[in-house]
Amino acid sequence: MTRGKVLGGSSALNLMTWDRGSIKDYDTWEELGNPGWNWKTIQAAMLKVENFVPSPEYVGGGVGKGGLIQTLMNRILPTQQLTFIPTLNGLGVKENLASLDGHPIGVMRQPTNIRLSDYTRSYSTSYLDAAGKNLIVLLNKRVAKVNFAGTTASGVTLEDGSIISASKEVILSAGSFQSPGLLELSGIGNSAVLAAAGVPKVISDLPGVGENLQDHTRIQSSYRLLPNFLSFDRLRINATYAALQLALYNSHLTSAYDYTGSGYAYLNWSQVSTSTNADLLALARKSANLSNPIDAKKLAFLSDPKLTPLMSQLEIIFSDGYTGVKGYPAADAPLFGAEFFSLLAASVHPFGRGSVHVKSTDINTPPAIDPKYLENPYDLHSMIVAAKYMRTIASAAPMSSIWTTEYEPGVAVATDADWEAYTRANTLSIYHPVGTCAMLPRKDGGVVDPKLRVYGVSRLRVVDASIIPIIPGAHIQTAVYGVAEMAADIIVAAWK
């Protein structure tokens, strides 16, 4: 599982997608038992982060001004992408020029977090320049565990055995895979898991640690473009062209390397077909554990007639160039030198809830990660629906006029059995893990309270994607920035 082991974390290497999801995605956090965490408050925190460059391609609210993270509409728009919006329009999906204001349904170009001045990634390291002199960054250091005096966090021990003491509190921001692991190594978690890993002392028996892992999966299809189209693939097949474009990029001139994906569509299942929502709802009822509040909310997203038109369930991304599992054609293959475009799809409210747990007190031993992808009927069949719908899009005008061959999955994939086999073999993570230190009531498997304090101990908080209790119907980048901004306000208020 990919992780952001770099200064700046995953914001240093993600897809640079800048979206939010729906109002209900965030109001649900409060409904799950977290007073003060709702669309109004989280959106305000997300907007605080952002400095959006105005564009005629985005005309509504939901974008911020004056923040440290620059966002804009990418200046590179591949010719073949011009077919994306009108094709979805023809399939009944309307264009949405204000998708960041809590109403994501529609097709659009999305902003991306890029600096206007030089078209480099704008990400969390921008906060370093704004930080006070009391910030000290230690590079190439790893934390082995949190130290405690009784049940009060007193600091951390590094991998080399050195100790850093905390005068006020300890804050973990190691992400959805590492933060729960650090808690377990420190004696906080399910006592059976800790015993199996050899953790010598239980500080807080907290069964929710490492559970409730939720992630978005994606599947992709790809199409060979007609010869008159130039795609992002040319950077991999033509060294001269790639060198020229890199020189332009390094000179801060317009370049193919400026490109980021910007074609997005967010649909509810009824927009795929009149029967899709009902079909998948029947499978969701079989997949959901109604004693779990997370599953109950996701079921309501599909069953409540007031919510289903507003909640995104399917995301489609137009990606220039080849993206897939089969791989770009080898140098000795007949299709080497061909140029492609790809469609990516994600089912954004899956019912699978996995886990991540340490297996040893040695921090170099990889954890056991079980994401439970496609393990229930809804998750599997929603991805099959997504894969089929990408073919529907590509086969509709005007997109149908720009390609010659379906490279992946290929015309041999035709029957329901074919589609299931293709889905099982080609579904990947889109790298949005959340929920493993969930902000929920302790009785519901929570790990932190609404002030992000870890249950059963004092002066220890978690601030990262792991606290998100229920995965939003969007990429998680803006939500994580919003969590961080809200956490900053909470922590400052606590120590005034």
Tab-separated table of C-alpha atoms in Angstrom:
chain	number	residue	atom	x	y	z
A	1	MET	CA	0.000	0.000	0.000
A	2	THR	CA	1.466	3.304	-1.102
A	3	ARG	CA	2.296	5.742	1.687
A	4	GLY	CA	3.596	9.302	1.815
A	5	LYS	CA	6.955	8.646	3.466
A	6	VAL	CA	8.309	12.057	2.497
A	7	LEU	CA	8.330	15.587	3.871
A	8	GLY	CA	4.802	16.798	3.264
A	9	GLY	CA	3.287	13.327	3.449
A	10	SER	CA	0.932	12.108	0.760
A	11	SER	CA	0.244	15.666	-0.390
A	12	ALA	CA	3.742	15.484	-1.921
A	13	LEU	CA	2.833	12.642	-4.279
A	14	ASN	CA	-0.919	12.429	-4.778
A	15	LEU	CA	-2.997	12.996	-7.922
A	16	MET	CA	-3.541	16.683	-7.052
A	17	THR	CA	-7.312	16.283	-7.262
A	18	TRP	CA	-9.131	19.159	-5.572
A	19	ASP	CA	-12.728	18.223	-4.823
A	20	ARG	CA	-14.913	17.946	-1.723
A	21	GLY	CA	-17.946	15.665	-1.957
A	22	SER	CA	-21.477	16.462	-0.836
A	23	ILE	CA	-22.881	18.379	2.110
A	24	LYS	CA	-24.256	15.140	3.570
A	25	ASP	CA	-20.819	13.496	3.388
A	26	TYR	CA	-19.716	15.887	6.140
A	27	ASP	CA	-22.939	16.448	8.059
A	28	THR	CA	-22.818	12.701	8.647
A	29	TRP	CA	-19.673	13.123	10.773
A	30	GLU	CA	-21.679	15.134	13.288
A	31	GLU	CA	-24.613	12.726	13.119
A	32	LEU	CA	-22.231	9.909	14.035
A	33	GLY	CA	-21.512	11.601	17.361
A	34	ASN	CA	-19.060	14.413	16.656
A	35	PRO	CA	-20.542	17.791	17.648
A	36	GLY	CA	-19.079	20.675	15.666
A	37	TRP	CA	-17.914	18.516	12.736
A	38	ASN	CA	-20.309	19.216	9.868
A	39	TRP	CA	-20.348	20.625	6.350
A	40	LYS	CA	-20.436	24.245	7.510
A	41	THR	CA	-17.457	23.968	9.843
A	42	ILE	CA	-15.355	21.607	7.740
A	43	GLN	CA	-15.978	23.582	4.553
A	44	ALA	CA	-14.854	26.770	6.307
A	45	ALA	CA	-11.642	24.986	7.312
A	46	MET	CA	-11.113	23.679	3.769
A	47	LEU	CA	-11.604	27.147	2.292
A	48	LYS	CA	-9.077	28.584	4.748
A	49	VAL	CA	-6.400	26.415	3.110
A	50	GLU	CA	-6.973	27.489	-0.459
A	51	ASN	CA	-6.008	30.270	-2.844
A	52	PHE	CA	-8.006	29.667	-6.016
A	53	VAL	CA	-7.113	31.371	-9.297
A	54	PRO	CA	-10.415	32.589	-10.812
A	55	SER	CA	-11.480	30.846	-14.021
A	56	PRO	CA	-14.508	30.968	-16.324
A	57	GLU	CA	-14.606	27.173	-15.975
A	58	TYR	CA	-15.596	27.548	-12.327
A	59	VAL	CA	-18.272	30.127	-11.624
A	60	GLY	CA	-19.856	29.263	-8.266
A	61	GLY	CA	-18.973	29.300	-4.607
A	62	GLY	CA	-16.960	26.745	-2.712
A	63	VAL	CA	-13.464	28.007	-3.501
A	64	GLY	CA	-11.166	29.865	-1.130
A	65	LYS	CA	-8.945	32.924	-1.402
A	66	GLY	CA	-5.794	33.815	0.499
A	67	GLY	CA	-4.790	30.350	1.727
A	68	LEU	CA	-1.391	28.717	1.410
A	69	ILE	CA	-2.361	26.057	-1.134
A	70	GLN	CA	-2.680	27.411	-4.675
A	71	THR	CA	-5.404	25.861	-6.838
A	72	LEU	CA	-6.245	26.506	-10.474
A	73	MET	CA	-7.743	25.078	-13.628
A	74	ASN	CA	-4.885	23.405	-15.478
A	75	ARG	CA	-3.774	25.230	-18.615
A	76	ILE	CA	-3.192	21.923	-20.416
A	77	LEU	CA	-6.414	20.548	-21.890
A	78	PRO	CA	-5.803	17.645	-24.299
A	79	THR	CA	-7.821	17.851	-27.497
A	80	GLN	CA	-9.319	14.420	-26.881
A	81	GLN	CA	-10.614	15.534	-23.495
A	82	LEU	CA	-12.849	18.065	-25.244
A	83	THR	CA	-15.188	15.134	-25.952
A	84	PHE	CA	-15.610	14.215	-22.278
A	85	ILE	CA	-18.148	16.800	-21.114
A	86	PRO	CA	-20.382	16.682	-24.216
A	87	THR	CA	-20.376	12.874	-24.176
A	88	LEU	CA	-21.575	12.812	-20.565
A	89	ASN	CA	-24.095	15.528	-21.424
A	90	GLY	CA	-25.452	13.246	-24.123
A	91	LEU	CA	-25.835	10.501	-21.542
A	92	GLY	CA	-27.922	12.797	-19.349
A	93	VAL	CA	-25.233	14.141	-16.996
A	94	LYS	CA	-25.287	17.927	-16.762
A	95	GLU	CA	-22.226	20.157	-16.573
A	96	ASN	CA	-21.517	21.476	-13.073
A	97	LEU	CA	-19.464	24.665	-12.810
A	98	ALA	CA	-19.671	24.895	-9.009
A	99	SER	CA	-18.916	21.361	-7.848
A	100	LEU	CA	-16.888	22.358	-4.762
A	101	ASP	CA	-19.831	23.903	-2.923
A	102	GLY	CA	-21.290	20.675	-1.586
A	103	HIS	CA	-23.217	19.740	-4.726
A	104	PRO	CA	-20.852	17.546	-6.754
A	105	ILE	CA	-23.265	15.783	-9.113
A	106	GLY	CA	-22.415	16.446	-12.756
A	107	VAL	CA	-19.499	16.531	-15.178
A	108	MET	CA	-16.818	19.203	-15.101
A	109	ARG	CA	-13.200	20.208	-15.158
A	110	GLN	CA	-11.856	20.224	-11.614
A	111	PRO	CA	-9.187	22.468	-10.094
A	112	THR	CA	-5.837	21.048	-9.159
A	113	ASN	CA	-3.310	22.166	-6.526
A	114	ILE	CA	-0.566	23.756	-8.646
A	115	ARG	CA	1.393	26.962	-8.167
A	116	LEU	CA	0.543	29.486	-10.860
A	117	SER	CA	4.057	30.953	-10.803
A	118	ASP	CA	5.942	27.848	-11.922
A	119	TYR	CA	3.364	25.045	-12.320
A	120	THR	CA	4.902	22.947	-9.573
A	121	ARG	CA	2.855	21.099	-6.968
A	122	SER	CA	1.382	23.286	-4.230
A	123	TYR	CA	1.235	21.170	-1.094
A	124	SER	CA	1.622	21.011	2.652
A	125	THR	CA	5.267	22.108	2.790
A	126	SER	CA	3.974	25.619	2.072
A	127	TYR	CA	3.004	25.678	5.739
A	128	LEU	CA	6.659	25.392	6.761
A	129	ASP	CA	7.382	28.906	5.515
A	130	ALA	CA	4.432	30.234	7.515
A	131	ALA	CA	5.352	28.420	10.723
A	132	GLY	CA	6.820	30.079	13.781
A	133	LYS	CA	10.388	29.738	15.003
A	134	ASN	CA	9.269	27.099	17.493
A	135	LEU	CA	8.885	24.518	14.710
A	136	ILE	CA	11.806	22.107	14.392
A	137	VAL	CA	11.697	19.528	11.594
A	138	LEU	CA	13.784	16.380	12.071
A	139	LEU	CA	14.387	14.662	8.743
A	140	ASN	CA	15.028	10.935	8.283
A	141	LYS	CA	13.774	10.111	11.777
A	142	ARG	CA	11.211	7.485	12.718
A	143	VAL	CA	9.134	7.296	15.871
A	144	ALA	CA	9.131	3.883	17.544
A	145	LYS	CA	6.466	4.560	20.168
A	146	VAL	CA	4.705	7.122	22.328
A	147	ASN	CA	5.928	7.244	25.933
A	148	PHE	CA	3.597	7.472	28.936
A	149	ALA	CA	3.734	8.447	32.566
A	150	GLY	CA	0.852	6.321	33.729
A	151	THR	CA	-1.790	7.115	31.125
A	152	THR	CA	-0.440	10.581	30.261
A	153	ALA	CA	1.584	10.908	27.061
A	154	SER	CA	5.005	12.278	27.950
A	155	GLY	CA	6.847	12.201	24.620
A	156	VAL	CA	8.128	9.785	21.987
A	157	THR	CA	11.000	7.376	21.558
A	158	LEU	CA	12.735	7.437	18.166
A	159	GLU	CA	13.997	4.392	16.307
A	160	ASP	CA	17.551	5.080	17.487
A	161	GLY	CA	16.402	5.080	21.124
A	162	SER	CA	16.567	8.822	21.668
A	163	ILE	CA	13.660	10.408	23.529
A	164	ILE	CA	11.815	13.628	22.779
A	165	SER	CA	9.782	14.903	25.723
A	166	ALA	CA	6.486	16.733	25.370
A	167	SER	CA	5.815	19.721	27.593
A	168	LYS	CA	2.134	19.867	26.602
A	169	GLU	CA	0.978	16.978	24.415
A	170	VAL	CA	1.858	14.510	21.646
A	171	ILE	CA	0.146	14.673	18.248
A	172	LEU	CA	0.295	11.754	15.810
A	173	SER	CA	-0.003	12.588	12.115
A	174	ALA	CA	1.455	9.464	10.545
A	175	GLY	CA	-1.514	8.559	8.338
A	176	SER	CA	-4.132	5.857	8.169
A	177	PHE	CA	-1.637	2.983	8.178
A	178	GLN	CA	1.039	4.307	10.535
A	179	SER	CA	-0.920	6.202	13.200
A	180	PRO	CA	-2.862	3.138	14.397
A	181	GLY	CA	0.365	1.150	14.321
A	182	LEU	CA	2.102	3.700	16.520
A	183	LEU	CA	-0.781	3.564	18.964
A	184	GLU	CA	-0.531	-0.225	19.106
A	185	LEU	CA	3.243	-0.166	19.555
A	186	SER	CA	2.650	2.266	22.404
A	187	GLY	CA	0.175	-0.021	24.189
A	188	ILE	CA	-3.094	1.401	22.860
A	189	GLY	CA	-5.394	-0.933	20.966
A	190	ASN	CA	-7.137	-4.256	21.089
A	191	SER	CA	-5.447	-6.171	23.900
A	192	ALA	CA	-5.489	-9.407	21.868
A	193	VAL	CA	-3.740	-7.717	18.938
A	194	LEU	CA	-1.164	-6.189	21.277
A	195	ALA	CA	-0.475	-9.529	22.939
A	196	ALA	CA	-0.049	-11.287	19.589
A	197	ALA	CA	2.446	-8.632	18.493
A	198	GLY	CA	4.420	-8.883	21.732
A	199	VAL	CA	3.589	-5.414	23.032
A	200	PRO	CA	4.543	-5.723	26.719
A	201	LYS	CA	2.036	-3.387	28.351
A	202	VAL	CA	-1.535	-2.320	27.610
A	203	ILE	CA	-2.033	1.371	28.362
A	204	SER	CA	-5.571	1.567	26.951
A	205	ASP	CA	-7.613	-1.410	25.712
A	206	LEU	CA	-9.146	0.253	22.656
A	207	PRO	CA	-10.498	-2.293	20.136
A	208	GLY	CA	-11.230	0.322	17.447
A	209	VAL	CA	-7.546	1.036	16.767
A	210	GLY	CA	-6.677	-0.152	13.278
A	211	GLU	CA	-10.256	-1.143	12.454
A	212	ASN	CA	-12.817	0.643	10.228
A	213	LEU	CA	-10.321	0.920	7.328
A	214	GLN	CA	-12.193	2.342	4.340
A	215	ASP	CA	-10.747	3.068	0.919
A	216	HIS	CA	-11.874	3.837	-2.610
A	217	THR	CA	-11.117	1.301	-5.311
A	218	ARG	CA	-10.745	2.149	-8.962
A	219	ILE	CA	-10.949	0.324	-12.263
A	220	GLN	CA	-9.836	1.598	-15.634
A	221	SER	CA	-10.369	1.193	-19.367
A	222	SER	CA	-8.179	2.491	-22.178
A	223	TYR	CA	-8.646	3.305	-25.854
A	224	ARG	CA	-6.235	3.706	-28.757
A	225	LEU	CA	-6.529	7.179	-30.203
A	226	LEU	CA	-6.732	7.950	-33.907
A	227	PRO	CA	-3.307	8.838	-35.351
A	228	ASN	CA	-3.982	12.577	-35.459
A	229	PHE	CA	-4.182	12.839	-31.651
A	230	LEU	CA	-1.196	13.485	-29.377
A	231	SER	CA	-1.408	12.133	-25.841
A	232	PHE	CA	0.593	12.069	-22.633
A	233	ASP	CA	1.991	8.716	-23.839
A	234	ARG	CA	4.364	10.553	-26.177
A	235	LEU	CA	6.500	11.444	-23.165
A	236	ARG	CA	7.230	7.746	-22.664
A	237	ILE	CA	7.750	6.745	-26.290
A	238	ASN	CA	9.590	9.722	-27.800
A	239	ALA	CA	12.773	10.686	-25.925
A	240	THR	CA	13.373	13.804	-28.035
A	241	TYR	CA	9.879	15.112	-27.385
A	242	ALA	CA	10.151	14.307	-23.683
A	243	ALA	CA	13.465	16.166	-23.381
A	244	LEU	CA	12.027	19.213	-25.138
A	245	GLN	CA	8.965	19.257	-22.881
A	246	LEU	CA	11.101	18.856	-19.756
A	247	ALA	CA	13.286	21.786	-20.826
A	248	LEU	CA	10.167	23.907	-21.288
A	249	TYR	CA	8.873	22.839	-17.878
A	250	ASN	CA	12.157	23.639	-16.148
A	251	SER	CA	12.074	27.069	-17.813
A	252	HIS	CA	8.538	27.621	-16.429
A	253	LEU	CA	7.052	27.646	-19.910
A	254	THR	CA	3.933	25.794	-21.006
A	255	SER	CA	4.795	22.105	-21.268
A	256	ALA	CA	3.180	18.682	-21.511
A	257	TYR	CA	4.587	18.101	-18.029
A	258	ASP	CA	2.132	20.701	-16.722
A	259	TYR	CA	-0.690	18.213	-17.263
A	260	THR	CA	-2.818	16.925	-14.442
A	261	GLY	CA	-6.116	15.133	-14.830
A	262	SER	CA	-8.983	17.621	-14.828
A	263	GLY	CA	-11.934	15.816	-16.404
A	264	TYR	CA	-14.255	14.501	-13.675
A	265	ALA	CA	-17.834	13.328	-13.366
A	266	TYR	CA	-19.757	12.457	-10.200
A	267	LEU	CA	-22.960	10.503	-10.632
A	268	ASN	CA	-25.621	8.877	-8.523
A	269	TRP	CA	-26.510	5.340	-9.569
A	270	SER	CA	-29.828	6.399	-11.124
A	271	GLN	CA	-27.888	8.369	-13.715
A	272	VAL	CA	-26.226	5.171	-14.920
A	273	SER	CA	-29.598	3.533	-15.619
A	274	THR	CA	-33.104	3.615	-14.191
A	275	SER	CA	-32.602	0.255	-12.477
A	276	THR	CA	-29.025	0.594	-11.207
A	277	ASN	CA	-29.772	2.177	-7.828
A	278	ALA	CA	-32.481	-0.364	-7.009
A	279	ASP	CA	-30.274	-3.274	-8.100
A	280	LEU	CA	-27.325	-2.089	-6.035
A	281	LEU	CA	-29.535	-1.158	-3.070
A	282	ALA	CA	-30.707	-4.769	-2.900
A	283	LEU	CA	-27.065	-5.890	-2.765
A	284	ALA	CA	-26.243	-3.172	-0.230
A	285	ARG	CA	-28.923	-4.507	2.104
A	286	LYS	CA	-27.133	-7.869	1.971
A	287	SER	CA	-23.722	-6.245	2.459
A	288	ALA	CA	-24.496	-3.806	5.269
A	289	ASN	CA	-24.111	-4.563	8.960
A	290	LEU	CA	-26.937	-2.452	10.319
A	291	SER	CA	-25.590	-2.658	13.853
A	292	ASN	CA	-22.656	-0.582	12.603
A	293	PRO	CA	-23.487	3.138	12.312
A	294	ILE	CA	-21.132	3.592	9.337
A	295	ASP	CA	-22.944	0.961	7.284
A	296	ALA	CA	-26.316	2.339	8.339
A	297	LYS	CA	-25.366	5.770	6.985
A	298	LYS	CA	-24.082	4.372	3.688
A	299	LEU	CA	-27.305	2.398	3.287
A	300	ALA	CA	-29.295	5.589	3.854
A	301	PHE	CA	-27.308	7.281	1.068
A	302	LEU	CA	-28.735	4.643	-1.295
A	303	SER	CA	-32.230	4.267	0.151
A	304	ASP	CA	-33.369	7.704	1.327
A	305	PRO	CA	-35.103	9.404	-1.638
A	306	LYS	CA	-34.078	12.790	-0.256
A	307	LEU	CA	-30.397	11.809	-0.341
A	308	THR	CA	-29.941	9.574	-3.376
A	309	PRO	CA	-30.157	12.379	-5.984
A	310	LEU	CA	-27.572	14.446	-4.093
A	311	MET	CA	-24.975	11.826	-3.163
A	312	SER	CA	-22.211	10.900	-5.542
A	313	GLN	CA	-21.839	7.125	-5.812
A	314	LEU	CA	-19.723	6.843	-8.974
A	315	GLU	CA	-16.716	8.894	-10.015
A	316	ILE	CA	-15.390	8.904	-13.581
A	317	ILE	CA	-12.032	10.483	-14.456
A	318	PHE	CA	-10.734	11.257	-17.932
A	319	SER	CA	-7.017	10.498	-17.924
A	320	ASP	CA	-4.861	11.350	-20.926
A	321	GLY	CA	-2.495	8.566	-21.949
A	322	TYR	CA	-2.514	4.929	-20.917
A	323	THR	CA	-3.444	3.982	-17.358
A	324	GLY	CA	-4.156	0.380	-16.490
A	325	VAL	CA	-3.039	-3.020	-15.280
A	326	LYS	CA	-2.052	-4.693	-18.553
A	327	GLY	CA	0.683	-2.138	-19.170
A	328	TYR	CA	1.652	0.049	-22.090
A	329	PRO	CA	2.594	-2.099	-25.127
A	330	ALA	CA	6.144	-3.449	-24.949
A	331	ALA	CA	8.816	-2.065	-27.274
A	332	ASP	CA	8.568	-5.123	-29.541
A	333	ALA	CA	4.751	-5.204	-29.589
A	334	PRO	CA	2.760	-4.082	-32.659
A	335	LEU	CA	0.994	-1.358	-30.667
A	336	PHE	CA	4.186	0.198	-29.319
A	337	GLY	CA	4.111	3.856	-30.284
A	338	ALA	CA	0.342	4.079	-30.127
A	339	GLU	CA	-1.278	6.806	-28.060
A	340	PHE	CA	-4.205	6.271	-25.739
A	341	PHE	CA	-6.672	7.872	-23.401
A	342	SER	CA	-8.078	6.169	-20.328
A	343	LEU	CA	-11.188	6.356	-18.204
A	344	LEU	CA	-10.990	5.611	-14.492
A	345	ALA	CA	-13.967	4.813	-12.298
A	346	ALA	CA	-14.438	4.543	-8.548
A	347	SER	CA	-17.371	3.454	-6.395
A	348	VAL	CA	-17.150	6.082	-3.671
A	349	HIS	CA	-19.199	4.698	-0.760
A	350	PRO	CA	-18.070	1.069	-0.445
A	351	PHE	CA	-19.268	-1.120	2.418
A	352	GLY	CA	-15.985	-2.941	2.910
A	353	ARG	CA	-14.315	-2.027	6.201
A	354	GLY	CA	-10.887	-3.569	6.653
A	355	SER	CA	-8.104	-3.324	9.184
A	356	VAL	CA	-4.424	-2.619	9.733
A	357	HIS	CA	-2.507	-4.015	12.725
A	358	VAL	CA	1.096	-4.403	13.801
A	359	LYS	CA	2.520	-7.918	13.875
A	360	SER	CA	5.650	-7.192	15.898
A	361	THR	CA	7.225	-4.598	18.154
A	362	ASP	CA	9.878	-4.132	15.460
A	363	ILE	CA	8.817	-1.066	13.473
A	364	ASN	CA	10.557	-2.480	10.410
A	365	THR	CA	8.097	-5.389	10.289
A	366	PRO	CA	5.297	-4.496	7.851
A	367	PRO	CA	1.826	-4.381	9.368
A	368	ALA	CA	-0.977	-6.762	8.403
A	369	ILE	CA	-3.265	-4.792	6.089
A	370	ASP	CA	-6.601	-6.284	5.056
A	371	PRO	CA	-8.568	-3.710	3.030
A	372	LYS	CA	-11.395	-6.165	2.232
A	373	TYR	CA	-11.701	-4.970	-1.341
A	374	LEU	CA	-14.618	-6.528	-3.284
A	375	GLU	CA	-15.448	-8.891	-0.413
A	376	ASN	CA	-19.154	-8.080	-0.281
A	377	PRO	CA	-21.767	-8.172	-3.074
A	378	TYR	CA	-22.279	-4.419	-3.251
A	379	ASP	CA	-18.614	-3.530	-3.571
A	380	LEU	CA	-17.999	-6.115	-6.278
A	381	HIS	CA	-21.050	-5.364	-8.364
A	382	SER	CA	-20.744	-1.589	-8.067
A	383	MET	CA	-17.291	-1.882	-9.630
A	384	ILE	CA	-18.667	-4.132	-12.380
A	385	VAL	CA	-21.310	-1.489	-13.082
A	386	ALA	CA	-18.573	1.152	-13.155
A	387	ALA	CA	-16.464	-0.847	-15.608
A	388	LYS	CA	-19.399	-1.421	-17.947
A	389	TYR	CA	-20.389	2.232	-17.799
A	390	MET	CA	-16.948	3.346	-18.945
A	391	ARG	CA	-17.501	1.364	-22.146
A	392	THR	CA	-20.892	3.069	-22.492
A	393	ILE	CA	-19.199	6.468	-22.232
A	394	ALA	CA	-16.419	5.663	-24.695
A	395	SER	CA	-18.923	4.251	-27.185
A	396	ALA	CA	-21.129	7.346	-27.121
A	397	ALA	CA	-20.691	10.386	-29.349
A	398	PRO	CA	-18.620	12.461	-29.615
A	399	MET	CA	-16.028	10.398	-27.670
A	400	SER	CA	-16.641	7.421	-29.942
A	401	SER	CA	-15.169	9.394	-32.848
A	402	ILE	CA	-11.633	9.760	-31.426
A	403	TRP	CA	-10.518	6.144	-30.954
A	404	THR	CA	-10.082	2.959	-32.962
A	405	THR	CA	-9.574	0.100	-30.488
A	406	GLU	CA	-10.567	-0.694	-26.927
A	407	TYR	CA	-7.173	-1.744	-25.598
A	408	GLU	CA	-8.383	-2.579	-22.111
A	409	PRO	CA	-10.568	-4.483	-21.238
A	410	GLY	CA	-10.987	-5.332	-24.935
A	411	VAL	CA	-13.947	-6.644	-26.899
A	412	ALA	CA	-13.408	-10.189	-25.594
A	413	VAL	CA	-14.860	-9.016	-22.282
A	414	ALA	CA	-18.560	-9.300	-23.050
A	415	THR	CA	-20.511	-11.608	-20.724
A	416	ASP	CA	-21.370	-11.001	-17.074
A	417	ALA	CA	-18.803	-13.639	-16.139
A	418	ASP	CA	-16.194	-11.837	-18.254
A	419	TRP	CA	-16.923	-8.546	-16.541
A	420	GLU	CA	-16.700	-10.059	-13.082
A	421	ALA	CA	-13.371	-11.702	-13.900
A	422	TYR	CA	-12.041	-8.454	-15.386
A	423	THR	CA	-13.179	-6.479	-12.351
A	424	ARG	CA	-11.573	-8.864	-9.902
A	425	ALA	CA	-8.285	-8.798	-11.822
A	426	ASN	CA	-8.132	-5.066	-12.506
A	427	THR	CA	-9.509	-3.300	-9.433
A	428	LEU	CA	-6.885	-1.229	-7.621
A	429	SER	CA	-6.777	1.208	-4.743
A	430	ILE	CA	-7.059	4.877	-5.576
A	431	TYR	CA	-5.196	5.539	-2.306
A	432	HIS	CA	-7.804	7.124	-0.035
A	433	PRO	CA	-7.452	5.096	3.190
A	434	VAL	CA	-9.326	6.582	6.155
A	435	GLY	CA	-10.979	5.615	9.405
A	436	THR	CA	-8.407	3.546	11.306
A	437	CYS	CA	-8.337	5.935	14.300
A	438	ALA	CA	-11.944	6.894	13.827
A	439	MET	CA	-13.503	9.940	15.415
A	440	LEU	CA	-16.531	8.121	16.823
A	441	PRO	CA	-18.035	7.402	20.228
A	442	ARG	CA	-15.962	4.776	21.987
A	443	LYS	CA	-18.927	2.379	22.062
A	444	ASP	CA	-19.064	2.507	18.257
A	445	GLY	CA	-15.415	1.602	17.786
A	446	GLY	CA	-14.072	5.120	18.097
A	447	VAL	CA	-10.439	5.894	18.827
A	448	VAL	CA	-10.565	9.671	19.251
A	449	ASP	CA	-13.223	12.046	20.544
A	450	PRO	CA	-14.411	15.233	18.775
A	451	LYS	CA	-11.361	17.057	20.172
A	452	LEU	CA	-9.209	14.351	18.506
A	453	ARG	CA	-8.040	13.069	21.910
A	454	VAL	CA	-7.312	9.355	22.137
A	455	TYR	CA	-9.705	7.530	24.465
A	456	GLY	CA	-8.312	6.140	27.703
A	457	VAL	CA	-5.218	8.365	27.869
A	458	SER	CA	-4.474	12.069	28.157
A	459	ARG	CA	-2.384	14.559	26.205
A	460	LEU	CA	-2.393	12.462	23.039
A	461	ARG	CA	-4.216	13.360	19.822
A	462	VAL	CA	-4.351	12.037	16.279
A	463	VAL	CA	-4.612	14.503	13.394
A	464	ASP	CA	-4.671	12.908	9.950
A	465	ALA	CA	-6.934	10.964	7.554
A	466	SER	CA	-7.233	8.098	10.015
A	467	ILE	CA	-9.718	10.063	12.156
A	468	ILE	CA	-12.236	10.468	9.299
A	469	PRO	CA	-15.108	8.244	10.461
A	470	ILE	CA	-16.822	7.629	7.112
A	471	ILE	CA	-15.199	7.974	3.711
A	472	PRO	CA	-16.525	10.928	1.687
A	473	GLY	CA	-17.705	10.600	-1.890
A	474	ALA	CA	-14.616	12.400	-3.155
A	475	HIS	CA	-10.844	12.328	-3.059
A	476	ILE	CA	-9.733	13.002	0.495
A	477	GLN	CA	-7.063	15.683	0.051
A	478	THR	CA	-9.201	18.731	0.841
A	479	ALA	CA	-10.885	16.906	3.725
A	480	VAL	CA	-7.503	16.136	5.294
A	481	TYR	CA	-6.443	19.770	5.011
A	482	GLY	CA	-9.763	20.718	6.622
A	483	VAL	CA	-9.181	18.270	9.488
A	484	ALA	CA	-5.742	19.798	10.049
A	485	GLU	CA	-7.063	23.359	10.129
A	486	MET	CA	-9.855	22.425	12.532
A	487	ALA	CA	-7.384	20.531	14.706
A	488	ALA	CA	-5.101	23.557	14.835
A	489	ASP	CA	-7.942	25.689	16.167
A	490	ILE	CA	-8.899	23.006	18.710
A	491	ILE	CA	-5.341	22.654	19.987
A	492	VAL	CA	-4.694	26.391	20.191
A	493	ALA	CA	-7.928	26.875	22.133
A	494	ALA	CA	-7.013	24.045	24.511
A	495	TRP	CA	-3.701	25.641	25.505
A	496	LYS	CA	-4.686	29.299	25.683
